[in-house]
Amino acid sequence: MSAVAQDAGRRAPATRAVRSGPGDVAVASVSHVLLGILSVIVIVPFLWVLLSSFKTSKEILASPFSLPQHWQFVNYAKAWTDSGIGQFYLNTIVVVVSALVIVMLLGAMCAYVLARFKFFGARAIYYLMLAGLTFPVFLAIVPLFFVLKNMGLLNTLPGLVLTYVAFALPFTVFFLYSFFRSLPDDVYEAALIDGAGDWRAFFQVMLPMARPGMASVAIFNFLGLWNQFLLPVALNTDQSNYVLTQAMASFASQAGYAVDYGALFAAVVMTVIPVLIVYVIFQRTLSGSVSQGTFR
């Protein structure tokens, strides 16, 4: 670099700091106030449930907002054994994990083909997937009931898995479509030149590049499948195959007037904890990857 260029670089004016006007300050203040109110609305009920899970039913009814006099850790043992939460936990994990693996694999493959290849009917398939997002779940309950009954999958965990996959697939394709569209064509072409076929190029090159999108849609699907209530209630009446959402409703309704509120709240906490753990671990991936997808 010449001396003249160096001297010009030294004399270049510094970048001015962006100053926020009164309008920006007002918007920021209102946003912080609204976020604070929303945080209180979300956090306070959860803390109340958490504290109530360590109380007896008498304490909850007498002073619902006070701290426990004696921390009843036995409530968690009661919820795990007496209500059968352990078996329901296992059922939920089997159903959710199986459905998540299948829907992520099928959704990624479908979104990749629709985004990277041009063929007759591609747009129609994509719009049909979008239409699946607008279809209310409760309208499909009766047809699904008879379909699963005719297939011999009613009141079974595989039947729930297939149903979960069917309802999560449109969102997965819609979400991943933009990520595969944004991937560079040069990398794919280089893989083909190096001798990779379409399957190898997808699994070893393109799919790892779409990892942020895969992580985000996996989190969204996990949250939706874990909290699913209507489908298992309508399509799974065998108590041995209950998932957690069904178990919570059954645990509360069957007790009648003799509800053990401490154990009930403990079961609620155990149901919520896996969702919180997954979100806390992957929240950076979620917030970072959503901004990377650009729809074309």
Short mmCIF file of C-alpha atoms in Angstrom, two decimals:
data_model
loop_
_atom_site.label_atom_id
_atom_site.label_comp_id
_atom_site.label_asym_id
_atom_site.label_seq_id
_atom_site.Cartn_x
_atom_site.Cartn_y
_atom_site.Cartn_z
CA MET A 1 0.00 0.00 0.00
CA SER A 2 1.39 3.41 -0.95
CA ALA A 3 2.03 6.23 1.49
CA VAL A 4 -0.71 8.33 -0.13
CA ALA A 5 -3.29 5.58 0.38
CA GLN A 6 -2.21 5.11 3.98
CA ASP A 7 -2.49 8.84 4.62
CA ALA A 8 -5.96 8.90 3.05
CA GLY A 9 -7.02 6.00 5.23
CA ARG A 10 -5.88 7.86 8.34
CA ARG A 11 -7.80 10.97 7.32
CA ALA A 12 -11.04 9.07 6.53
CA PRO A 13 -13.84 10.32 8.76
CA ALA A 14 -15.01 7.94 11.43
CA THR A 15 -18.40 6.32 11.02
CA ARG A 16 -21.02 8.27 12.85
CA ALA A 17 -22.84 6.48 15.64
CA VAL A 18 -26.50 5.93 14.95
CA ARG A 19 -28.53 8.13 17.23
CA SER A 20 -31.95 7.05 18.33
CA GLY A 21 -34.66 9.65 18.17
CA PRO A 22 -37.58 10.18 20.55
CA GLY A 23 -39.75 7.86 18.48
CA ASP A 24 -37.25 5.00 18.77
CA VAL A 25 -36.97 5.50 22.50
CA ALA A 26 -40.76 5.43 22.87
CA VAL A 27 -41.09 2.26 20.81
CA ALA A 28 -38.30 0.58 22.80
CA SER A 29 -39.89 1.60 26.10
CA VAL A 30 -43.34 0.33 25.11
CA SER A 31 -41.81 -2.91 23.80
CA HIS A 32 -39.97 -3.51 27.07
CA VAL A 33 -43.12 -2.81 29.09
CA LEU A 34 -45.20 -5.21 26.99
CA LEU A 35 -42.47 -7.89 27.16
CA GLY A 36 -42.34 -7.44 30.93
CA ILE A 37 -46.11 -7.88 31.22
CA LEU A 38 -46.01 -10.94 28.97
CA SER A 39 -43.18 -12.42 31.04
CA VAL A 40 -45.18 -11.96 34.22
CA ILE A 41 -48.25 -13.58 32.63
CA VAL A 42 -46.18 -16.60 31.58
CA ILE A 43 -43.80 -17.02 34.51
CA VAL A 44 -46.08 -16.37 37.50
CA PRO A 45 -48.56 -19.22 36.78
CA PHE A 46 -45.70 -21.65 36.20
CA LEU A 47 -44.03 -20.65 39.48
CA TRP A 48 -47.36 -21.06 41.26
CA VAL A 49 -47.75 -24.58 39.84
CA LEU A 50 -44.14 -25.37 40.80
CA LEU A 51 -44.63 -24.23 44.40
CA SER A 52 -48.00 -26.00 44.63
CA SER A 53 -46.36 -29.27 43.59
CA PHE A 54 -44.51 -29.26 46.93
CA LYS A 55 -47.63 -28.67 49.05
CA THR A 56 -50.39 -30.85 50.42
CA SER A 57 -53.94 -30.42 49.17
CA LYS A 58 -54.89 -28.72 52.47
CA GLU A 59 -52.16 -26.12 52.08
CA ILE A 60 -53.12 -25.42 48.47
CA LEU A 61 -56.79 -24.88 49.34
CA ALA A 62 -56.08 -22.91 52.55
CA SER A 63 -53.35 -20.58 51.23
CA PRO A 64 -52.70 -21.12 47.53
CA PHE A 65 -50.10 -18.36 47.17
CA SER A 66 -47.98 -19.04 50.25
CA LEU A 67 -44.73 -20.97 50.39
CA PRO A 68 -44.92 -24.63 51.44
CA GLN A 69 -44.64 -25.19 55.17
CA HIS A 70 -43.04 -28.58 54.56
CA TRP A 71 -41.69 -29.36 51.10
CA GLN A 72 -43.58 -32.44 49.95
CA PHE A 73 -41.14 -34.12 47.56
CA VAL A 74 -43.25 -37.25 47.95
CA ASN A 75 -45.79 -35.68 45.58
CA TYR A 76 -43.51 -36.45 42.66
CA ALA A 77 -43.19 -40.06 43.74
CA LYS A 78 -46.97 -40.32 44.06
CA ALA A 79 -47.49 -38.82 40.61
CA TRP A 80 -44.94 -41.16 39.08
CA THR A 81 -46.25 -44.37 40.64
CA ASP A 82 -49.92 -43.91 41.55
CA SER A 83 -50.99 -42.25 38.32
CA GLY A 84 -48.71 -44.31 36.06
CA ILE A 85 -46.86 -41.28 34.71
CA GLY A 86 -43.79 -43.44 34.13
CA GLN A 87 -45.56 -45.63 31.54
CA PHE A 88 -47.20 -42.61 29.94
CA TYR A 89 -43.82 -40.89 29.73
CA LEU A 90 -42.43 -43.88 27.87
CA ASN A 91 -45.41 -43.94 25.50
CA THR A 92 -45.04 -40.24 24.77
CA ILE A 93 -41.31 -40.50 24.13
CA VAL A 94 -41.81 -43.45 21.76
CA VAL A 95 -44.58 -41.72 19.81
CA VAL A 96 -42.99 -38.26 19.66
CA VAL A 97 -39.45 -39.40 18.83
CA SER A 98 -40.64 -41.89 16.19
CA ALA A 99 -42.94 -39.35 14.56
CA LEU A 100 -40.24 -36.66 14.71
CA VAL A 101 -37.62 -38.83 13.00
CA ILE A 102 -40.02 -39.92 10.26
CA VAL A 103 -41.46 -36.47 9.59
CA MET A 104 -38.02 -34.83 9.52
CA LEU A 105 -36.72 -37.38 7.03
CA LEU A 106 -39.76 -37.31 4.76
CA GLY A 107 -40.20 -33.53 5.08
CA ALA A 108 -36.57 -32.81 4.24
CA MET A 109 -36.66 -35.08 1.20
CA CYS A 110 -39.94 -33.61 -0.06
CA ALA A 111 -38.86 -30.00 0.52
CA TYR A 112 -35.52 -30.66 -1.19
CA VAL A 113 -37.13 -32.10 -4.32
CA LEU A 114 -39.71 -29.32 -4.54
CA ALA A 115 -37.10 -26.61 -4.02
CA ARG A 116 -34.25 -27.90 -6.21
CA PHE A 117 -35.91 -29.74 -9.10
CA LYS A 118 -38.37 -28.53 -11.71
CA PHE A 119 -40.95 -31.05 -12.88
CA PHE A 120 -44.61 -31.11 -13.84
CA GLY A 121 -46.84 -30.75 -10.81
CA ALA A 122 -44.18 -29.44 -8.42
CA ARG A 123 -46.04 -26.22 -7.71
CA ALA A 124 -49.31 -28.10 -7.29
CA ILE A 125 -47.73 -30.41 -4.71
CA TYR A 126 -46.26 -27.43 -2.87
CA TYR A 127 -49.61 -25.62 -2.75
CA LEU A 128 -51.32 -28.79 -1.56
CA MET A 129 -48.81 -28.90 1.28
CA LEU A 130 -49.67 -25.30 2.11
CA ALA A 131 -53.36 -26.17 2.03
CA GLY A 132 -52.66 -28.86 4.61
CA LEU A 133 -51.60 -26.12 7.04
CA THR A 134 -55.04 -24.53 6.83
CA PHE A 135 -57.00 -27.74 7.38
CA PRO A 136 -58.48 -27.84 10.92
CA VAL A 137 -57.54 -30.95 12.86
CA PHE A 138 -60.99 -31.57 14.31
CA LEU A 139 -62.51 -31.91 10.82
CA ALA A 140 -60.32 -34.94 10.15
CA ILE A 141 -61.05 -36.79 13.38
CA VAL A 142 -63.97 -38.89 12.08
CA PRO A 143 -62.28 -39.91 8.78
CA LEU A 144 -59.06 -40.68 10.64
CA PHE A 145 -60.95 -42.83 13.13
CA PHE A 146 -62.35 -45.08 10.39
CA VAL A 147 -59.11 -45.12 8.39
CA LEU A 148 -57.11 -46.30 11.40
CA LYS A 149 -59.86 -48.76 12.34
CA ASN A 150 -59.78 -50.33 8.87
CA MET A 151 -55.98 -50.52 9.02
CA GLY A 152 -56.07 -52.16 12.45
CA LEU A 153 -54.10 -49.27 13.98
CA LEU A 154 -56.83 -47.74 16.15
CA ASN A 155 -55.86 -47.47 19.84
CA THR A 156 -52.23 -48.26 19.01
CA LEU A 157 -49.01 -46.26 19.26
CA PRO A 158 -48.08 -46.85 15.57
CA GLY A 159 -51.45 -45.36 14.62
CA LEU A 160 -50.65 -42.24 16.63
CA VAL A 161 -47.20 -42.04 15.04
CA LEU A 162 -48.64 -42.12 11.50
CA THR A 163 -51.26 -39.52 12.42
CA TYR A 164 -48.66 -37.20 13.95
CA VAL A 165 -46.48 -37.54 10.85
CA ALA A 166 -49.39 -36.71 8.55
CA PHE A 167 -50.26 -33.52 10.41
CA ALA A 168 -46.66 -32.34 10.94
CA LEU A 169 -45.51 -32.97 7.36
CA PRO A 170 -47.04 -29.86 5.68
CA PHE A 171 -45.42 -27.47 8.15
CA THR A 172 -42.08 -29.26 7.85
CA VAL A 173 -42.09 -29.01 4.05
CA PHE A 174 -43.19 -25.38 4.15
CA PHE A 175 -40.46 -24.45 6.61
CA LEU A 176 -37.59 -26.33 4.95
CA TYR A 177 -38.53 -25.31 1.42
CA SER A 178 -36.98 -21.87 1.84
CA PHE A 179 -33.74 -23.25 3.30
CA PHE A 180 -33.16 -25.58 0.38
CA ARG A 181 -34.01 -22.80 -2.07
CA SER A 182 -31.39 -20.56 -0.49
CA LEU A 183 -28.56 -23.11 -0.74
CA PRO A 184 -26.00 -22.38 -3.50
CA ASP A 185 -26.21 -24.39 -6.71
CA ASP A 186 -22.42 -24.48 -7.06
CA VAL A 187 -21.99 -26.86 -4.13
CA TYR A 188 -24.53 -29.29 -5.56
CA GLU A 189 -22.98 -29.16 -9.01
CA ALA A 190 -19.49 -29.68 -7.54
CA ALA A 191 -20.75 -32.78 -5.72
CA LEU A 192 -22.14 -34.19 -8.96
CA ILE A 193 -18.87 -33.47 -10.78
CA ASP A 194 -16.98 -35.34 -8.05
CA GLY A 195 -19.08 -38.41 -8.80
CA ALA A 196 -21.80 -38.17 -6.14
CA GLY A 197 -25.27 -39.28 -7.12
CA ASP A 198 -28.48 -37.47 -6.18
CA TRP A 199 -28.94 -39.47 -2.97
CA ARG A 200 -25.36 -38.95 -1.79
CA ALA A 201 -25.43 -35.27 -2.73
CA PHE A 202 -28.58 -34.84 -0.65
CA PHE A 203 -27.54 -36.73 2.48
CA GLN A 204 -23.84 -35.77 2.59
CA VAL A 205 -23.83 -32.28 1.07
CA MET A 206 -27.17 -30.48 0.95
CA LEU A 207 -28.77 -31.83 4.13
CA PRO A 208 -25.84 -30.83 6.40
CA MET A 209 -25.93 -27.34 4.89
CA ALA A 210 -29.60 -27.04 5.88
CA ARG A 211 -28.85 -28.03 9.47
CA PRO A 212 -30.05 -24.71 11.00
CA GLY A 213 -33.43 -25.12 9.34
CA MET A 214 -33.62 -28.76 10.34
CA ALA A 215 -32.90 -27.84 13.97
CA SER A 216 -35.57 -25.15 14.02
CA VAL A 217 -38.34 -27.21 12.49
CA ALA A 218 -37.42 -30.15 14.73
CA ILE A 219 -37.92 -27.94 17.80
CA PHE A 220 -41.27 -26.65 16.55
CA ASN A 221 -42.44 -30.16 15.71
CA PHE A 222 -41.29 -31.51 19.08
CA LEU A 223 -43.25 -28.84 20.95
CA GLY A 224 -46.37 -29.41 18.88
CA LEU A 225 -46.26 -33.21 19.09
CA TRP A 226 -45.43 -33.30 22.80
CA ASN A 227 -48.42 -31.06 23.62
CA GLN A 228 -50.85 -32.78 21.21
CA PHE A 229 -54.14 -33.51 22.94
CA LEU A 230 -57.07 -33.81 20.51
CA LEU A 231 -55.65 -36.56 18.29
CA PRO A 232 -54.67 -39.02 21.04
CA VAL A 233 -57.94 -38.45 22.92
CA ALA A 234 -60.00 -39.22 19.81
CA LEU A 235 -57.87 -42.02 18.35
CA ASN A 236 -56.45 -43.75 21.42
CA THR A 237 -58.83 -44.92 24.13
CA ASP A 238 -56.69 -47.79 25.40
CA GLN A 239 -55.38 -46.64 28.77
CA SER A 240 -52.19 -48.69 28.43
CA ASN A 241 -51.29 -46.59 25.36
CA TYR A 242 -52.08 -43.19 26.88
CA VAL A 243 -49.69 -40.30 26.26
CA LEU A 244 -48.99 -37.61 28.84
CA THR A 245 -51.68 -35.16 27.79
CA GLN A 246 -54.32 -37.87 28.04
CA ALA A 247 -52.90 -39.06 31.34
CA MET A 248 -53.15 -35.58 32.85
CA ALA A 249 -56.80 -35.22 31.87
CA SER A 250 -57.61 -38.73 33.10
CA PHE A 251 -55.71 -38.22 36.34
CA ALA A 252 -57.70 -35.06 37.11
CA SER A 253 -61.13 -36.37 36.05
CA GLN A 254 -61.05 -39.82 37.64
CA ALA A 255 -60.16 -38.47 41.07
CA GLY A 256 -63.56 -36.80 41.44
CA TYR A 257 -63.76 -34.72 44.62
CA ALA A 258 -60.78 -36.45 46.24
CA VAL A 259 -58.13 -34.80 44.06
CA ASP A 260 -54.57 -34.93 45.32
CA TYR A 261 -53.66 -31.48 44.07
CA GLY A 262 -50.03 -31.75 45.13
CA ALA A 263 -49.49 -34.88 43.05
CA LEU A 264 -51.50 -33.37 40.19
CA PHE A 265 -49.30 -30.27 40.07
CA ALA A 266 -46.21 -32.46 40.34
CA ALA A 267 -47.37 -34.40 37.29
CA VAL A 268 -47.90 -31.11 35.44
CA VAL A 269 -44.35 -30.00 36.26
CA MET A 270 -42.93 -33.31 35.06
CA THR A 271 -44.86 -32.88 31.82
CA VAL A 272 -43.53 -29.37 31.22
CA ILE A 273 -39.88 -29.98 32.15
CA PRO A 274 -38.85 -31.85 28.93
CA VAL A 275 -40.23 -29.02 26.78
CA LEU A 276 -38.34 -26.41 28.80
CA ILE A 277 -35.11 -28.40 28.62
CA VAL A 278 -35.34 -28.79 24.84
CA TYR A 279 -36.10 -25.11 24.33
CA VAL A 280 -33.36 -23.85 26.66
CA ILE A 281 -30.74 -26.06 24.98
CA PHE A 282 -31.71 -25.17 21.41
CA GLN A 283 -32.97 -21.59 21.75
CA ARG A 284 -29.81 -20.12 20.18
CA THR A 285 -30.18 -22.42 17.18
CA LEU A 286 -33.85 -21.51 16.92
CA SER A 287 -33.41 -17.73 17.03
CA GLY A 288 -30.43 -17.79 14.69
CA SER A 289 -31.81 -20.12 12.05
CA VAL A 290 -35.23 -18.52 11.64
CA SER A 291 -33.58 -15.37 10.30
CA GLN A 292 -31.56 -17.34 7.73
CA GLY A 293 -34.49 -18.67 5.71
CA THR A 294 -35.50 -16.49 2.78
CA PHE A 295 -38.54 -17.41 0.75
CA ARG A 296 -38.30 -17.11 -2.99
#
